[in-house]
Amino acid sequence: MTSGTEARSRPLGRGGVRAHAERASSVDRFAARARARRRAPWRRVLIGLLAAAIMAGVVWLLWFSPYVVVRDVHVEGVGGDEAAAVENVAKVPLGQPMMQVDTGAITDRVRGRLTVAEARTSRSWPATITITVRPRTPALVLKNSQGQLEVVDATGVAYDQVGAPPAGVPLVTASSDAGSSKEALKAALSLIRALPADLADQITTISVSSANLVTFKLGEVDVVWGGADQPTRKVAILRALLKTGPTAIDVSAPDTPVTR
């Protein structure tokens, strides 16, 4: 018989060494996991604090620092004097932090300029405010009842005065103050848009008295166009009636046209 003391003092065999090592390894792993669990909350806190610090730094840099501020204004879509006028009316606050600039307010101020059809304001990092403008383009020139020549765009807005009509832009005469209204101008525009080139080239004068009374001279024929309604049908009837050799045609009521 082998005593218990002798059994405990007997050297471990290969299998015993392996088992002892595995038990020690398990103990180490459990201890490491316990330490990791104790450190995890602190790690999350530190990561959160670091993220907050970075965010605060970005906010300060973009909103309050003297480094990312407006130093330049760039106007796109127009040039020369018009670009300078747009920049002047925009009132961009140079030296203000980029993120504090109210781009909507700038856009509203630019849109208030009569020569501007549409505008948009954006930030061009790091230091430029860009204003993109779509200018109004002339659709006709109106000679108003005071004899002034007003440039009118395709929406019926009079936005400029000139000494002479630009090349290729039709001249329309307002025979009364009512002929200068936006509705009257839209009626004149309906005529200009509707007439095909072969007829438009024969027009010598266009007159507008009101929103319902536009007249013009087509060669030697006096034509009453009326208002802005049914322009395509009016043109078709006008073509048919011109073949009869009239001196005057009234298509203001296309269902009942009149010739003389």
PDB file of N, CA and C in Angstrom, residues 75 78 82 85-92 103-121 131-134:
ATOM      1  N   VAL A  75     -20.067  85.540 -57.137  1.00  0.00           N
ATOM      2  CA  VAL A  75     -21.370  85.601 -57.805  1.00  0.00           C
ATOM      3  C   VAL A  75     -21.279  84.852 -59.124  1.00  0.00           C
ATOM      4  N   VAL A  78     -24.068  85.872 -63.540  1.00  0.00           N
ATOM      5  CA  VAL A  78     -23.989  87.209 -64.131  1.00  0.00           C
ATOM      6  C   VAL A  78     -22.575  87.730 -63.910  1.00  0.00           C
ATOM      7  N   GLU A  82     -23.554  93.933 -63.160  1.00  0.00           N
ATOM      8  CA  GLU A  82     -24.672  93.215 -62.538  1.00  0.00           C
ATOM      9  C   GLU A  82     -24.187  92.348 -61.377  1.00  0.00           C
ATOM     10  N   ALA A  85     -23.605  94.596 -58.524  1.00  0.00           N
ATOM     11  CA  ALA A  85     -24.869  95.038 -57.932  1.00  0.00           C
ATOM     12  C   ALA A  85     -25.479  93.936 -57.067  1.00  0.00           C
ATOM     13  N   VAL A  86     -25.397  92.681 -57.532  1.00  0.00           N
ATOM     14  CA  VAL A  86     -25.912  91.551 -56.748  1.00  0.00           C
ATOM     15  C   VAL A  86     -25.145  91.429 -55.440  1.00  0.00           C
ATOM     16  N   GLU A  87     -23.816  91.536 -55.516  1.00  0.00           N
ATOM     17  CA  GLU A  87     -23.009  91.433 -54.295  1.00  0.00           C
ATOM     18  C   GLU A  87     -23.344  92.560 -53.325  1.00  0.00           C
ATOM     19  N   ASN A  88     -23.612  93.729 -53.864  1.00  0.00           N
ATOM     20  CA  ASN A  88     -23.940  94.868 -53.006  1.00  0.00           C
ATOM     21  C   ASN A  88     -25.272  94.663 -52.290  1.00  0.00           C
ATOM     22  N   VAL A  89     -26.274  94.169 -53.010  1.00  0.00           N
ATOM     23  CA  VAL A  89     -27.590  93.984 -52.388  1.00  0.00           C
ATOM     24  C   VAL A  89     -27.602  92.767 -51.453  1.00  0.00           C
ATOM     25  N   ALA A  90     -26.679  91.818 -51.676  1.00  0.00           N
ATOM     26  CA  ALA A  90     -26.630  90.608 -50.844  1.00  0.00           C
ATOM     27  C   ALA A  90     -26.209  90.906 -49.411  1.00  0.00           C
ATOM     28  N   LYS A  91     -25.338  91.905 -49.238  1.00  0.00           N
ATOM     29  CA  LYS A  91     -24.861  92.294 -47.901  1.00  0.00           C
ATOM     30  C   LYS A  91     -24.301  91.095 -47.123  1.00  0.00           C
ATOM     31  N   VAL A  92     -23.383  90.381 -47.733  1.00  0.00           N
ATOM     32  CA  VAL A  92     -22.762  89.232 -47.071  1.00  0.00           C
ATOM     33  C   VAL A  92     -21.846  89.740 -45.950  1.00  0.00           C
ATOM     34  N   THR A 103     -27.776  82.145 -44.944  1.00  0.00           N
ATOM     35  CA  THR A 103     -27.818  82.078 -46.408  1.00  0.00           C
ATOM     36  C   THR A 103     -29.218  82.352 -46.937  1.00  0.00           C
ATOM     37  N   GLY A 104     -30.247  81.994 -46.173  1.00  0.00           N
ATOM     38  CA  GLY A 104     -31.617  82.264 -46.610  1.00  0.00           C
ATOM     39  C   GLY A 104     -31.895  83.748 -46.710  1.00  0.00           C
ATOM     40  N   ALA A 105     -31.411  84.514 -45.744  1.00  0.00           N
ATOM     41  CA  ALA A 105     -31.620  85.962 -45.765  1.00  0.00           C
ATOM     42  C   ALA A 105     -30.883  86.598 -46.946  1.00  0.00           C
ATOM     43  N   ILE A 106     -29.688  86.099 -47.236  1.00  0.00           N
ATOM     44  CA  ILE A 106     -28.943  86.606 -48.392  1.00  0.00           C
ATOM     45  C   ILE A 106     -29.720  86.337 -49.670  1.00  0.00           C
ATOM     46  N   THR A 107     -30.237  85.112 -49.808  1.00  0.00           N
ATOM     47  CA  THR A 107     -31.009  84.754 -51.000  1.00  0.00           C
ATOM     48  C   THR A 107     -32.232  85.651 -51.149  1.00  0.00           C
ATOM     49  N   ASP A 108     -32.934  85.905 -50.057  1.00  0.00           N
ATOM     50  CA  ASP A 108     -34.122  86.760 -50.120  1.00  0.00           C
ATOM     51  C   ASP A 108     -33.772  88.164 -50.572  1.00  0.00           C
ATOM     52  N   ARG A 109     -32.646  88.682 -50.095  1.00  0.00           N
ATOM     53  CA  ARG A 109     -32.251  90.035 -50.502  1.00  0.00           C
ATOM     54  C   ARG A 109     -31.918  90.070 -51.994  1.00  0.00           C
ATOM     55  N   VAL A 110     -31.235  89.050 -52.476  1.00  0.00           N
ATOM     56  CA  VAL A 110     -30.876  89.019 -53.900  1.00  0.00           C
ATOM     57  C   VAL A 110     -32.120  88.861 -54.768  1.00  0.00           C
ATOM     58  N   ARG A 111     -33.053  88.013 -54.338  1.00  0.00           N
ATOM     59  CA  ARG A 111     -34.295  87.833 -55.105  1.00  0.00           C
ATOM     60  C   ARG A 111     -35.115  89.116 -55.170  1.00  0.00           C
ATOM     61  N   GLY A 112     -34.901  90.011 -54.221  1.00  0.00           N
ATOM     62  CA  GLY A 112     -35.616  91.277 -54.236  1.00  0.00           C
ATOM     63  C   GLY A 112     -35.147  92.217 -55.325  1.00  0.00           C
ATOM     64  N   ARG A 113     -34.017  91.910 -55.960  1.00  0.00           N
ATOM     65  CA  ARG A 113     -33.535  92.744 -57.063  1.00  0.00           C
ATOM     66  C   ARG A 113     -34.341  92.407 -58.320  1.00  0.00           C
ATOM     67  N   LEU A 114     -34.887  93.412 -58.986  1.00  0.00           N
ATOM     68  CA  LEU A 114     -35.802  93.190 -60.112  1.00  0.00           C
ATOM     69  C   LEU A 114     -35.171  92.405 -61.262  1.00  0.00           C
ATOM     70  N   THR A 115     -33.895  92.589 -61.474  1.00  0.00           N
ATOM     71  CA  THR A 115     -33.240  91.927 -62.604  1.00  0.00           C
ATOM     72  C   THR A 115     -32.988  90.445 -62.362  1.00  0.00           C
ATOM     73  N   VAL A 116     -33.258  89.965 -61.147  1.00  0.00           N
ATOM     74  CA  VAL A 116     -32.975  88.571 -60.778  1.00  0.00           C
ATOM     75  C   VAL A 116     -34.259  87.750 -60.841  1.00  0.00           C
ATOM     76  N   ALA A 117     -34.237  86.680 -61.646  1.00  0.00           N
ATOM     77  CA  ALA A 117     -35.392  85.774 -61.716  1.00  0.00           C
ATOM     78  C   ALA A 117     -35.346  84.748 -60.583  1.00  0.00           C
ATOM     79  N   GLU A 118     -34.159  84.260 -60.260  1.00  0.00           N
ATOM     80  CA  GLU A 118     -33.997  83.266 -59.197  1.00  0.00           C
ATOM     81  C   GLU A 118     -32.585  83.354 -58.645  1.00  0.00           C
ATOM     82  N   ALA A 119     -32.430  82.972 -57.385  1.00  0.00           N
ATOM     83  CA  ALA A 119     -31.113  83.025 -56.746  1.00  0.00           C
ATOM     84  C   ALA A 119     -30.985  81.904 -55.728  1.00  0.00           C
ATOM     85  N   ARG A 120     -29.739  81.528 -55.479  1.00  0.00           N
ATOM     86  CA  ARG A 120     -29.445  80.503 -54.466  1.00  0.00           C
ATOM     87  C   ARG A 120     -28.106  80.861 -53.828  1.00  0.00           C
ATOM     88  N   THR A 121     -28.013  80.664 -52.499  1.00  0.00           N
ATOM     89  CA  THR A 121     -26.780  80.983 -51.767  1.00  0.00           C
ATOM     90  C   THR A 121     -26.244  79.725 -51.101  1.00  0.00           C
ATOM     91  N   ILE A 131     -23.051  82.968 -54.482  1.00  0.00           N
ATOM     92  CA  ILE A 131     -24.421  83.343 -54.841  1.00  0.00           C
ATOM     93  C   ILE A 131     -24.613  83.011 -56.322  1.00  0.00           C
ATOM     94  N   THR A 132     -25.526  82.095 -56.589  1.00  0.00           N
ATOM     95  CA  THR A 132     -25.814  81.690 -57.963  1.00  0.00           C
ATOM     96  C   THR A 132     -27.104  82.368 -58.414  1.00  0.00           C
ATOM     97  N   VAL A 133     -27.031  83.090 -59.513  1.00  0.00           N
ATOM     98  CA  VAL A 133     -28.147  83.927 -59.967  1.00  0.00           C
ATOM     99  C   VAL A 133     -28.610  83.478 -61.353  1.00  0.00           C
ATOM    100  N   ARG A 134     -29.927  83.434 -61.520  1.00  0.00           N
ATOM    101  CA  ARG A 134     -30.498  83.288 -62.877  1.00  0.00           C
ATOM    102  C   ARG A 134     -31.143  84.623 -63.224  1.00  0.00           C
TER     103      ARG A 134
END
